[in-house]
Amino acid sequence: MPSRRFSRPRAAVVVTAAVALLLAACSPGGGTASEPSSEPVAGGTLTYASGDAEPSCLDPHVGGNYPQALIATQYLESLVSLDDDGEVIPWLATEWTESDDGMAWEFSLRDDVTFTDGTPFDAAAVAANIAHVQDPATASSTGYLALAKITDVVAVDDHTVRLELSAPDSALLESLSQVWVAMESPKALERSQEDNCAAPVGTGPFVVDEWERQDSVTLVRNDDYNSPPADAEGTGLPYLDSIVWRFIPDSASRYAALQSGEAQVIDNAQPDTIKSAESDDAIEELDAPRPGASNRIELNSGKAPFDDERVREAFIRSVNVDDGIQSLFFGTAERSYSPLSSVEPLGLSLPDLFTVDTDAAANLLDEAGWAERDADGYRVKDGKRLTLDFPVSTNQSIPAEQSLFEQIQADAKTAGFEVNLHPLDLSSWYGALAENDYDLVSAPYTKVGPDVLRILYHSDSITPAPSGYFANLAQVDDAALDDLLTRASATSNADDRESMYEQAQRIVLDGYYILPLYDQQNHFLYSSAVQGLRAMPTVSTPTFAGAWLVS
Amino acid sequence: MSGLRAAVDRAAVVRAAVVHGTGFRPTAAEAVAGLVLLLVLVAALWPGLLAPGDPLATSPADAFQAPSPAHLFGTDESGRDIYTRVVHGARDSLLIGVLATGIGIGLATVLGFVAGLGPRWLDFGTTRLVEVLFAFPGLLLALLFIVVTGPGVLSSTIAVGLATAPGYARIIRSQVRRTASAEFIEAARVLGRGRLWIVARHILPNVTAALFVLATLGLGQAIIWVSSLSYLGLGAVPPAAEWGAMLAAGRTYIANFWWMTFFPGLAIVASAAAATVIGRGIQKRNRSAA
Amino acid sequence: MPGYRRWLLLRAGGVVFVLWAAATITFFALRLIPGDPAEAILGGPGSQAGPEALEQVRREYGLDQPLVVQYLTYLGRLVTGDLGQSYSLHKPVATAIGEQFGATLTLALCSLVLAWALACGLAAWSVRGGRVAWAIGSGLELVAAAVPHFWLATVLILFFSLTLGILPPVSVPGPLGIVLPALTMAIPLAGFLGQVMRESLLTAMESPFVTTARARGESEVRIFWRHTLRHAAIPAIGLSGWAFGSLISGAVVVESVFARQGLGRSLLSAVQLRDVTLVTGIVLVVALAYTVMTLVTDLADRAVDPRRRAVVE
């Protein structure tokens, strides 16, 4: 294969470290939680209490879920990062160019970085990592999808690497910024999966020291750390000696641990505790909505009764979620009218589609043939009741969200829908989805960038993976939408991309396939003794690289 | 030590008062317990009499209100009236308690008697069977059952019944054996009484007395078991106003809104306690009558 | 004593049978419920693993074999003491259980001891205090037996950790960390044991042997501890084996609330992830612990109740 020709670096694509630093210095720190009120202090141990499930593997290449991303952010780093405005900035790669035909990308790598086991970071390391993610034996899921278009990795020289693609990928940089495809020591990757899962080796500010299962992971300071992303502030990072990463699944206990000083930072803070923490000077809040999709209820258009758009519209018009969100979330969650998270610059909101109008809903149902009501007040058609099955994952939906679903159930009942809530454990829940045993479902999806729309709403995503999993739970099957999403993911023209994603979101919203609720909630509460904590603008995981403790 | 002697004497007095002194007239505690059970029964059969409202009517604007004349027990996270929900929840909760205990004890009685009275090999086999079930953590048995049948009041009830059966069976077996080896049974045997006669006339009444206490205890236990399943997200299906589910749901808010768990919890404790008091009362009358 | 040896042999055979049956039931129950163990291996339910990955994992773990073959293979390994590889933890089941077993055993034993202490203490106090104390004692037992673990745990945390600030709300290394979890498990159990004991305490107090002992001129202290309490404790001791089993169930909830290490938490997540080997391994360990516990209570029962010794042979 002849080597590809690369165009001269274009200003829009190539961002040098210097420029990025300048930008970072000028822009207000939107993602920074606490403005440093004092000079950083070195030393100390911070305890982080996570409410997410304990990962079964600390290497986010394996599987690839959010709990892994949370902890791996402390010891692994990616080729690129995002700044607070969502612009791609250098990290382990200093600059990059896309070939004219979009079929290859060339990355220049930093030449002064070593992994914490002493292995140098170079082009061979990048190749080894991508090979690791793509190896079926690794069982990567999230990372595997993110790198799906990469067909070959070529080490041009020691610190230049070329990724060859099967098709142009406008989402490649966003994908590479995610911690699920972060760089690990190739030497460490050669160990058995059990060993690598227990202590992955990266270039990050901390090093995995010990993992006491179902209790904590101890992370210690990387004394040789020299590779913060281009927008990082401060020198001499990291400041903390160590982090004790605990797993406290019970939300009440977790909050009590923060109040009593057993933990300094907690995640998955519940709305009522966020509210009561507001009046507590010793506790601060960091709100970092996750990127990708908003939290929304998908209406299964693949089968009756929601295969009829009128019934979908009637459902959406008859449930009032605003009041419930206001009272259940104590003002900590804002109503969304978009398929995308509010942190996605290309998100499109269409609030007018979601105004409650019970009369219109009743007319729509009459039109659709659901005109009669049975003795219990539910609508019927041909002797069949208007019943909707709603499997709820008790692992994924917090109590406030489950209560919101109960309120939706009550509202829908007035309109004549019988909504059956089925609280299920994770395996059973995925089982119900795989069996197409649902009419309504709420499933989170985190990914950087609007390409998440292609994963969620392209008709290809209705075809289940061998495990039975499929991402297009609304079962949207629209040729025009497919075309837009495919072209948007391949174009390198920013304006085209923006307009295509706008049209795509309009189709999803106009078709009443989804009922957006709010952003994927990602609230952290922390002791006011913690300074310099910020959330990564990539997947909104907190980073402790620049954090310190004041006594 | 005179203190202890006095204590033992006092206890004898207590016992005399409890067992013999009162005859068939209910004590104050029994009267209160009877009233509580009557209320629960009325609530279970005709909830509308005590609380005419709709236990499922949501009103987000009225969420998290403290107890007041308008809402005696306050409101929950969806603005539903907790008093109405507690009253309407009596049916499901009582059903869970009675049915689960019934299943557990029914199964256990069969196993316990077979083991306690059958020939040695049958005892050995049945005891091993009970032990296998027993060696299974009860919650795991319940979890597996619910995963297969799907969550809900009925499947939780059956699951809890199954999970508690081995415990009852063991107690019953040891009671049966203990009674069977008692002197008066020996005497009956010497007198040439038939096996069945001995079982019906002597062993059954003696074991039933113990069963009664177990059953009344089990009633409350079963409701609590199901509430633990609700805590794990696998109990009664929302929006059912079942007490255990309400307790589990309210616990999230316990630091700020105590009434959400207090009143359903009170209902559970009061019913369980009342059942136990009444059960004891009946048992002691049986004993003094015999 | 040949009879004693035979009894021991039968018991040992019984233990093996119980273990085999428990393993078999768990194995089949978990394989027949919805959910694919291959997914547990590939990063949990909902994984988007490709067909190659699934196929490789199925081959590697023998999941492509007929169920009976898988079962026999599993049993064969079990006989050699190999519990297999955990699907979800990427490590041997024996290691995974070894890491967690100590914590649960400590918690269960501490709770059991604490429960007995609470139950006996309350019984002794309420026997001395006359009618009012008796009523208060049985009232407390009723309430204690009727509170669910998850609720009690939160109330204890609110009181001891946040109001008084003397105990940590989540498990920490050292003896301080186990107080609240053990108390949470002990209180309902104490209520239950106390209720059972209270019944027999009454009977025991006026039973012939107490009268006889008194006639022999034995001291009241001796009578209470040697005869009355001893008699009252018999049914409750029989319950201790059961109590131990129920403590494991309680551990599922308590370990989650207090974020303690332990088998209860492992069990819950293993069931949810359909990690067949891990669940079966845990069931085996719990079953073994339970049978040992039953053996101990049987022996204790014999030691406490003179009548039972005659029954043995």
PDB file of C-alpha atoms in Angstrom, chain C residues 72-299:
ATOM      1  CA  LEU C  72     -19.820 -32.949  35.389  1.00  0.00           C
ATOM      2  CA  THR C  73     -16.674 -31.012  34.551  1.00  0.00           C
ATOM      3  CA  TYR C  74     -17.472 -28.643  37.370  1.00  0.00           C
ATOM      4  CA  LEU C  75     -18.055 -31.486  39.838  1.00  0.00           C
ATOM      5  CA  GLY C  76     -14.849 -33.179  38.722  1.00  0.00           C
ATOM      6  CA  ARG C  77     -12.889 -30.040  39.439  1.00  0.00           C
ATOM      7  CA  LEU C  78     -14.712 -29.575  42.704  1.00  0.00           C
ATOM      8  CA  VAL C  79     -13.608 -32.985  43.947  1.00  0.00           C
ATOM      9  CA  THR C  80     -10.013 -31.911  43.485  1.00  0.00           C
ATOM     10  CA  GLY C  81     -10.740 -28.766  45.476  1.00  0.00           C
ATOM     11  CA  ASP C  82     -10.800 -26.444  42.474  1.00  0.00           C
ATOM     12  CA  LEU C  83     -13.667 -23.973  42.708  1.00  0.00           C
ATOM     13  CA  GLY C  84     -12.989 -22.650  39.224  1.00  0.00           C
ATOM     14  CA  GLN C  85     -12.458 -19.177  37.814  1.00  0.00           C
ATOM     15  CA  SER C  86     -14.846 -16.355  38.695  1.00  0.00           C
ATOM     16  CA  TYR C  87     -16.588 -15.033  35.608  1.00  0.00           C
ATOM     17  CA  SER C  88     -16.911 -11.473  36.775  1.00  0.00           C
ATOM     18  CA  LEU C  89     -13.783 -10.966  38.870  1.00  0.00           C
ATOM     19  CA  HIS C  90     -11.163 -12.362  36.482  1.00  0.00           C
ATOM     20  CA  LYS C  91      -9.575 -14.402  39.251  1.00  0.00           C
ATOM     21  CA  PRO C  92      -9.947 -17.815  40.910  1.00  0.00           C
ATOM     22  CA  VAL C  93     -13.087 -18.234  43.003  1.00  0.00           C
ATOM     23  CA  ALA C  94     -11.067 -19.603  45.912  1.00  0.00           C
ATOM     24  CA  THR C  95      -8.952 -16.436  46.002  1.00  0.00           C
ATOM     25  CA  ALA C  96     -12.003 -14.208  45.728  1.00  0.00           C
ATOM     26  CA  ILE C  97     -13.726 -16.008  48.590  1.00  0.00           C
ATOM     27  CA  GLY C  98     -10.567 -16.148  50.658  1.00  0.00           C
ATOM     28  CA  GLU C  99     -10.324 -12.371  50.523  1.00  0.00           C
ATOM     29  CA  GLN C 100     -13.859 -11.912  51.795  1.00  0.00           C
ATOM     30  CA  PHE C 101     -14.578 -14.861  54.070  1.00  0.00           C
ATOM     31  CA  GLY C 102     -12.759 -13.601  57.140  1.00  0.00           C
ATOM     32  CA  ALA C 103     -14.695 -10.348  57.222  1.00  0.00           C
ATOM     33  CA  THR C 104     -18.082 -12.062  57.084  1.00  0.00           C
ATOM     34  CA  LEU C 105     -17.131 -14.729  59.610  1.00  0.00           C
ATOM     35  CA  THR C 106     -15.897 -12.084  62.048  1.00  0.00           C
ATOM     36  CA  LEU C 107     -19.071 -10.086  61.581  1.00  0.00           C
ATOM     37  CA  ALA C 108     -21.334 -13.114  61.991  1.00  0.00           C
ATOM     38  CA  LEU C 109     -19.562 -14.373  65.107  1.00  0.00           C
ATOM     39  CA  CYS C 110     -19.436 -10.927  66.707  1.00  0.00           C
ATOM     40  CA  SER C 111     -23.140 -10.465  65.991  1.00  0.00           C
ATOM     41  CA  LEU C 112     -24.012 -13.889  67.358  1.00  0.00           C
ATOM     42  CA  VAL C 113     -22.104 -13.276  70.592  1.00  0.00           C
ATOM     43  CA  LEU C 114     -23.532  -9.786  70.915  1.00  0.00           C
ATOM     44  CA  ALA C 115     -27.049 -11.061  70.270  1.00  0.00           C
ATOM     45  CA  TRP C 116     -26.724 -13.727  72.958  1.00  0.00           C
ATOM     46  CA  ALA C 117     -25.323 -11.196  75.406  1.00  0.00           C
ATOM     47  CA  LEU C 118     -28.163  -8.779  74.712  1.00  0.00           C
ATOM     48  CA  ALA C 119     -30.831 -11.489  74.910  1.00  0.00           C
ATOM     49  CA  CYS C 120     -29.526 -13.036  78.139  1.00  0.00           C
ATOM     50  CA  GLY C 121     -28.919  -9.639  79.694  1.00  0.00           C
ATOM     51  CA  LEU C 122     -32.426  -8.476  78.922  1.00  0.00           C
ATOM     52  CA  ALA C 123     -33.923 -11.755  80.110  1.00  0.00           C
ATOM     53  CA  ALA C 124     -32.021 -11.660  83.395  1.00  0.00           C
ATOM     54  CA  TRP C 125     -32.942  -8.040  83.980  1.00  0.00           C
ATOM     55  CA  SER C 126     -36.603  -8.436  83.200  1.00  0.00           C
ATOM     56  CA  VAL C 127     -36.921 -11.545  85.335  1.00  0.00           C
ATOM     57  CA  ARG C 128     -35.654  -9.590  88.329  1.00  0.00           C
ATOM     58  CA  GLY C 129     -37.670  -6.462  87.771  1.00  0.00           C
ATOM     59  CA  GLY C 130     -41.157  -7.844  88.302  1.00  0.00           C
ATOM     60  CA  ARG C 131     -44.181  -7.234  86.134  1.00  0.00           C
ATOM     61  CA  VAL C 132     -43.210  -3.842  84.727  1.00  0.00           C
ATOM     62  CA  ALA C 133     -39.713  -4.970  83.777  1.00  0.00           C
ATOM     63  CA  TRP C 134     -41.158  -8.125  82.297  1.00  0.00           C
ATOM     64  CA  ALA C 135     -43.521  -6.093  80.138  1.00  0.00           C
ATOM     65  CA  ILE C 136     -40.792  -3.662  79.089  1.00  0.00           C
ATOM     66  CA  GLY C 137     -38.444  -6.540  78.334  1.00  0.00           C
ATOM     67  CA  SER C 138     -40.883  -8.380  76.133  1.00  0.00           C
ATOM     68  CA  GLY C 139     -41.927  -5.132  74.484  1.00  0.00           C
ATOM     69  CA  LEU C 140     -38.323  -4.336  73.590  1.00  0.00           C
ATOM     70  CA  GLU C 141     -37.870  -7.827  72.188  1.00  0.00           C
ATOM     71  CA  LEU C 142     -40.964  -7.465  70.035  1.00  0.00           C
ATOM     72  CA  VAL C 143     -39.773  -4.189  68.571  1.00  0.00           C
ATOM     73  CA  ALA C 144     -36.198  -5.403  68.138  1.00  0.00           C
ATOM     74  CA  ALA C 145     -37.331  -8.466  66.246  1.00  0.00           C
ATOM     75  CA  ALA C 146     -39.498  -6.350  63.954  1.00  0.00           C
ATOM     76  CA  VAL C 147     -36.979  -3.857  62.570  1.00  0.00           C
ATOM     77  CA  PRO C 148     -35.365  -4.514  59.200  1.00  0.00           C
ATOM     78  CA  HIS C 149     -31.578  -4.366  59.020  1.00  0.00           C
ATOM     79  CA  PHE C 150     -31.383  -1.664  56.399  1.00  0.00           C
ATOM     80  CA  TRP C 151     -33.522   0.692  58.431  1.00  0.00           C
ATOM     81  CA  LEU C 152     -31.872  -0.029  61.763  1.00  0.00           C
ATOM     82  CA  ALA C 153     -28.446   0.505  60.212  1.00  0.00           C
ATOM     83  CA  THR C 154     -29.381   3.965  59.017  1.00  0.00           C
ATOM     84  CA  VAL C 155     -30.887   4.927  62.367  1.00  0.00           C
ATOM     85  CA  LEU C 156     -27.752   3.734  64.182  1.00  0.00           C
ATOM     86  CA  ILE C 157     -25.556   5.702  61.775  1.00  0.00           C
ATOM     87  CA  LEU C 158     -27.635   8.840  62.295  1.00  0.00           C
ATOM     88  CA  PHE C 159     -27.423   8.482  66.066  1.00  0.00           C
ATOM     89  CA  PHE C 160     -23.922   7.175  66.750  1.00  0.00           C
ATOM     90  CA  SER C 161     -22.040   8.739  63.857  1.00  0.00           C
ATOM     91  CA  LEU C 162     -23.768  11.992  63.108  1.00  0.00           C
ATOM     92  CA  THR C 163     -25.437  12.995  66.374  1.00  0.00           C
ATOM     93  CA  LEU C 164     -22.912  11.651  68.876  1.00  0.00           C
ATOM     94  CA  GLY C 165     -19.973  11.436  66.493  1.00  0.00           C
ATOM     95  CA  ILE C 166     -18.382   8.506  68.324  1.00  0.00           C
ATOM     96  CA  LEU C 167     -18.485   5.716  65.760  1.00  0.00           C
ATOM     97  CA  PRO C 168     -17.609   5.719  62.060  1.00  0.00           C
ATOM     98  CA  PRO C 169     -20.620   5.444  59.725  1.00  0.00           C
ATOM     99  CA  VAL C 170     -18.802   3.114  57.377  1.00  0.00           C
ATOM    100  CA  SER C 171     -16.502   0.250  58.065  1.00  0.00           C
ATOM    101  CA  VAL C 172     -12.933   1.236  58.960  1.00  0.00           C
ATOM    102  CA  PRO C 173     -10.002  -0.971  59.925  1.00  0.00           C
ATOM    103  CA  GLY C 174      -9.858  -1.852  63.609  1.00  0.00           C
ATOM    104  CA  PRO C 175     -12.385  -2.871  66.247  1.00  0.00           C
ATOM    105  CA  LEU C 176     -14.294   0.447  66.069  1.00  0.00           C
ATOM    106  CA  GLY C 177     -15.411  -0.285  62.544  1.00  0.00           C
ATOM    107  CA  ILE C 178     -17.269  -3.465  63.376  1.00  0.00           C
ATOM    108  CA  VAL C 179     -19.390  -2.075  66.233  1.00  0.00           C
ATOM    109  CA  LEU C 180     -22.259  -0.637  64.208  1.00  0.00           C
ATOM    110  CA  PRO C 181     -22.499  -3.490  61.662  1.00  0.00           C
ATOM    111  CA  ALA C 182     -22.454  -6.093  64.444  1.00  0.00           C
ATOM    112  CA  LEU C 183     -25.011  -4.145  66.459  1.00  0.00           C
ATOM    113  CA  THR C 184     -27.271  -3.873  63.421  1.00  0.00           C
ATOM    114  CA  MET C 185     -27.279  -7.620  62.960  1.00  0.00           C
ATOM    115  CA  ALA C 186     -27.403  -8.429  66.672  1.00  0.00           C
ATOM    116  CA  ILE C 187     -30.413  -6.353  67.719  1.00  0.00           C
ATOM    117  CA  PRO C 188     -33.109  -8.097  65.630  1.00  0.00           C
ATOM    118  CA  LEU C 189     -31.532 -11.451  66.396  1.00  0.00           C
ATOM    119  CA  ALA C 190     -31.455 -10.701  70.117  1.00  0.00           C
ATOM    120  CA  GLY C 191     -35.143  -9.859  69.929  1.00  0.00           C
ATOM    121  CA  PHE C 192     -35.844 -13.180  68.298  1.00  0.00           C
ATOM    122  CA  LEU C 193     -33.670 -15.237  70.664  1.00  0.00           C
ATOM    123  CA  GLY C 194     -35.078 -13.358  73.646  1.00  0.00           C
ATOM    124  CA  GLN C 195     -38.640 -14.155  72.676  1.00  0.00           C
ATOM    125  CA  VAL C 196     -37.868 -17.833  72.338  1.00  0.00           C
ATOM    126  CA  MET C 197     -35.992 -17.858  75.645  1.00  0.00           C
ATOM    127  CA  ARG C 198     -38.674 -15.959  77.512  1.00  0.00           C
ATOM    128  CA  GLU C 199     -41.173 -18.706  76.818  1.00  0.00           C
ATOM    129  CA  SER C 200     -39.031 -21.419  78.286  1.00  0.00           C
ATOM    130  CA  LEU C 201     -37.718 -19.223  81.089  1.00  0.00           C
ATOM    131  CA  LEU C 202     -41.190 -19.220  82.603  1.00  0.00           C
ATOM    132  CA  THR C 203     -41.564 -22.989  82.361  1.00  0.00           C
ATOM    133  CA  ALA C 204     -38.097 -23.561  83.701  1.00  0.00           C
ATOM    134  CA  MET C 205     -38.621 -21.441  86.776  1.00  0.00           C
ATOM    135  CA  GLU C 206     -41.209 -23.653  88.259  1.00  0.00           C
ATOM    136  CA  SER C 207     -40.147 -26.911  86.772  1.00  0.00           C
ATOM    137  CA  PRO C 208     -39.582 -29.843  89.153  1.00  0.00           C
ATOM    138  CA  PHE C 209     -35.815 -29.796  88.809  1.00  0.00           C
ATOM    139  CA  VAL C 210     -35.612 -26.225  90.036  1.00  0.00           C
ATOM    140  CA  THR C 211     -37.768 -27.148  93.030  1.00  0.00           C
ATOM    141  CA  THR C 212     -35.594 -30.181  93.625  1.00  0.00           C
ATOM    142  CA  ALA C 213     -32.437 -28.149  93.383  1.00  0.00           C
ATOM    143  CA  ARG C 214     -33.865 -25.651  95.825  1.00  0.00           C
ATOM    144  CA  ALA C 215     -34.805 -28.458  98.173  1.00  0.00           C
ATOM    145  CA  ARG C 216     -31.233 -29.716  97.926  1.00  0.00           C
ATOM    146  CA  GLY C 217     -30.226 -26.335  99.239  1.00  0.00           C
ATOM    147  CA  GLU C 218     -28.415 -25.112  96.173  1.00  0.00           C
ATOM    148  CA  SER C 219     -27.842 -21.356  96.071  1.00  0.00           C
ATOM    149  CA  GLU C 220     -30.211 -19.246  93.988  1.00  0.00           C
ATOM    150  CA  VAL C 221     -27.374 -17.950  91.799  1.00  0.00           C
ATOM    151  CA  ARG C 222     -26.399 -21.494  91.048  1.00  0.00           C
ATOM    152  CA  ILE C 223     -29.983 -22.438  90.358  1.00  0.00           C
ATOM    153  CA  PHE C 224     -30.511 -19.545  87.969  1.00  0.00           C
ATOM    154  CA  TRP C 225     -27.360 -20.072  85.934  1.00  0.00           C
ATOM    155  CA  ARG C 226     -27.071 -23.843  86.180  1.00  0.00           C
ATOM    156  CA  HIS C 227     -30.681 -24.812  85.797  1.00  0.00           C
ATOM    157  CA  THR C 228     -33.106 -22.083  84.851  1.00  0.00           C
ATOM    158  CA  LEU C 229     -31.124 -20.240  82.196  1.00  0.00           C
ATOM    159  CA  ARG C 230     -29.679 -23.489  80.999  1.00  0.00           C
ATOM    160  CA  HIS C 231     -33.078 -24.947  80.410  1.00  0.00           C
ATOM    161  CA  ALA C 232     -34.319 -21.738  78.847  1.00  0.00           C
ATOM    162  CA  ALA C 233     -31.386 -21.617  76.486  1.00  0.00           C
ATOM    163  CA  ILE C 234     -31.952 -25.037  74.935  1.00  0.00           C
ATOM    164  CA  PRO C 235     -34.421 -24.039  72.224  1.00  0.00           C
ATOM    165  CA  ALA C 236     -32.447 -20.878  71.586  1.00  0.00           C
ATOM    166  CA  ILE C 237     -29.223 -22.825  71.124  1.00  0.00           C
ATOM    167  CA  GLY C 238     -30.989 -24.981  68.593  1.00  0.00           C
ATOM    168  CA  LEU C 239     -31.786 -21.734  66.840  1.00  0.00           C
ATOM    169  CA  SER C 240     -28.184 -20.592  66.744  1.00  0.00           C
ATOM    170  CA  GLY C 241     -27.411 -22.713  63.723  1.00  0.00           C
ATOM    171  CA  TRP C 242     -30.374 -21.158  62.023  1.00  0.00           C
ATOM    172  CA  ALA C 243     -29.331 -17.751  63.303  1.00  0.00           C
ATOM    173  CA  PHE C 244     -25.924 -18.184  61.729  1.00  0.00           C
ATOM    174  CA  GLY C 245     -27.510 -18.893  58.373  1.00  0.00           C
ATOM    175  CA  SER C 246     -29.787 -15.894  58.713  1.00  0.00           C
ATOM    176  CA  LEU C 247     -26.792 -13.757  59.603  1.00  0.00           C
ATOM    177  CA  ILE C 248     -25.320 -14.534  56.202  1.00  0.00           C
ATOM    178  CA  SER C 249     -28.529 -13.257  54.624  1.00  0.00           C
ATOM    179  CA  GLY C 250     -28.377 -10.234  56.877  1.00  0.00           C
ATOM    180  CA  ALA C 251     -24.784  -9.700  55.830  1.00  0.00           C
ATOM    181  CA  VAL C 252     -25.949  -9.079  52.260  1.00  0.00           C
ATOM    182  CA  VAL C 253     -27.739  -5.956  53.424  1.00  0.00           C
ATOM    183  CA  VAL C 254     -25.481  -4.894  56.295  1.00  0.00           C
ATOM    184  CA  GLU C 255     -22.264  -5.190  54.326  1.00  0.00           C
ATOM    185  CA  SER C 256     -23.764  -2.997  51.624  1.00  0.00           C
ATOM    186  CA  VAL C 257     -24.956  -0.319  54.030  1.00  0.00           C
ATOM    187  CA  PHE C 258     -21.665  -0.132  55.936  1.00  0.00           C
ATOM    188  CA  ALA C 259     -19.501  -0.748  52.856  1.00  0.00           C
ATOM    189  CA  ARG C 260     -17.834  -3.677  54.594  1.00  0.00           C
ATOM    190  CA  GLN C 261     -15.941  -6.368  52.824  1.00  0.00           C
ATOM    191  CA  GLY C 262     -17.644  -9.734  52.887  1.00  0.00           C
ATOM    192  CA  LEU C 263     -19.296 -12.643  51.205  1.00  0.00           C
ATOM    193  CA  GLY C 264     -22.787 -11.154  51.459  1.00  0.00           C
ATOM    194  CA  ARG C 265     -21.888  -8.345  49.098  1.00  0.00           C
ATOM    195  CA  SER C 266     -19.996 -10.705  46.805  1.00  0.00           C
ATOM    196  CA  LEU C 267     -23.030 -12.959  46.682  1.00  0.00           C
ATOM    197  CA  LEU C 268     -25.431 -10.191  45.747  1.00  0.00           C
ATOM    198  CA  SER C 269     -23.302  -8.865  42.917  1.00  0.00           C
ATOM    199  CA  ALA C 270     -22.443 -12.374  41.735  1.00  0.00           C
ATOM    200  CA  VAL C 271     -26.148 -13.255  41.446  1.00  0.00           C
ATOM    201  CA  GLN C 272     -26.858 -10.026  39.607  1.00  0.00           C
ATOM    202  CA  LEU C 273     -23.998 -10.692  37.204  1.00  0.00           C
ATOM    203  CA  ARG C 274     -24.880 -14.393  36.801  1.00  0.00           C
ATOM    204  CA  ASP C 275     -21.391 -15.347  37.922  1.00  0.00           C
ATOM    205  CA  VAL C 276     -22.256 -19.028  38.322  1.00  0.00           C
ATOM    206  CA  THR C 277     -18.916 -20.219  39.647  1.00  0.00           C
ATOM    207  CA  LEU C 278     -18.652 -17.486  42.254  1.00  0.00           C
ATOM    208  CA  VAL C 279     -22.216 -17.950  43.520  1.00  0.00           C
ATOM    209  CA  THR C 280     -21.743 -21.711  43.740  1.00  0.00           C
ATOM    210  CA  GLY C 281     -18.441 -21.241  45.523  1.00  0.00           C
ATOM    211  CA  ILE C 282     -19.979 -18.906  48.074  1.00  0.00           C
ATOM    212  CA  VAL C 283     -22.932 -21.220  48.618  1.00  0.00           C
ATOM    213  CA  LEU C 284     -20.524 -24.077  49.249  1.00  0.00           C
ATOM    214  CA  VAL C 285     -18.531 -22.112  51.782  1.00  0.00           C
ATOM    215  CA  VAL C 286     -21.653 -20.887  53.557  1.00  0.00           C
ATOM    216  CA  ALA C 287     -23.081 -24.407  53.552  1.00  0.00           C
ATOM    217  CA  LEU C 288     -19.878 -25.751  55.034  1.00  0.00           C
ATOM    218  CA  ALA C 289     -19.797 -23.061  57.691  1.00  0.00           C
ATOM    219  CA  TYR C 290     -23.436 -23.742  58.433  1.00  0.00           C
ATOM    220  CA  THR C 291     -23.017 -27.508  58.809  1.00  0.00           C
ATOM    221  CA  VAL C 292     -20.056 -26.997  61.086  1.00  0.00           C
ATOM    222  CA  MET C 293     -22.144 -24.568  63.098  1.00  0.00           C
ATOM    223  CA  THR C 294     -24.997 -27.078  63.317  1.00  0.00           C
ATOM    224  CA  LEU C 295     -22.599 -29.716  64.517  1.00  0.00           C
ATOM    225  CA  VAL C 296     -21.360 -27.346  67.201  1.00  0.00           C
ATOM    226  CA  THR C 297     -24.870 -26.430  68.327  1.00  0.00           C
ATOM    227  CA  ASP C 298     -25.844 -30.096  68.394  1.00  0.00           C
ATOM    228  CA  LEU C 299     -22.901 -30.811  70.642  1.00  0.00           C
TER     229      LEU C 299
END
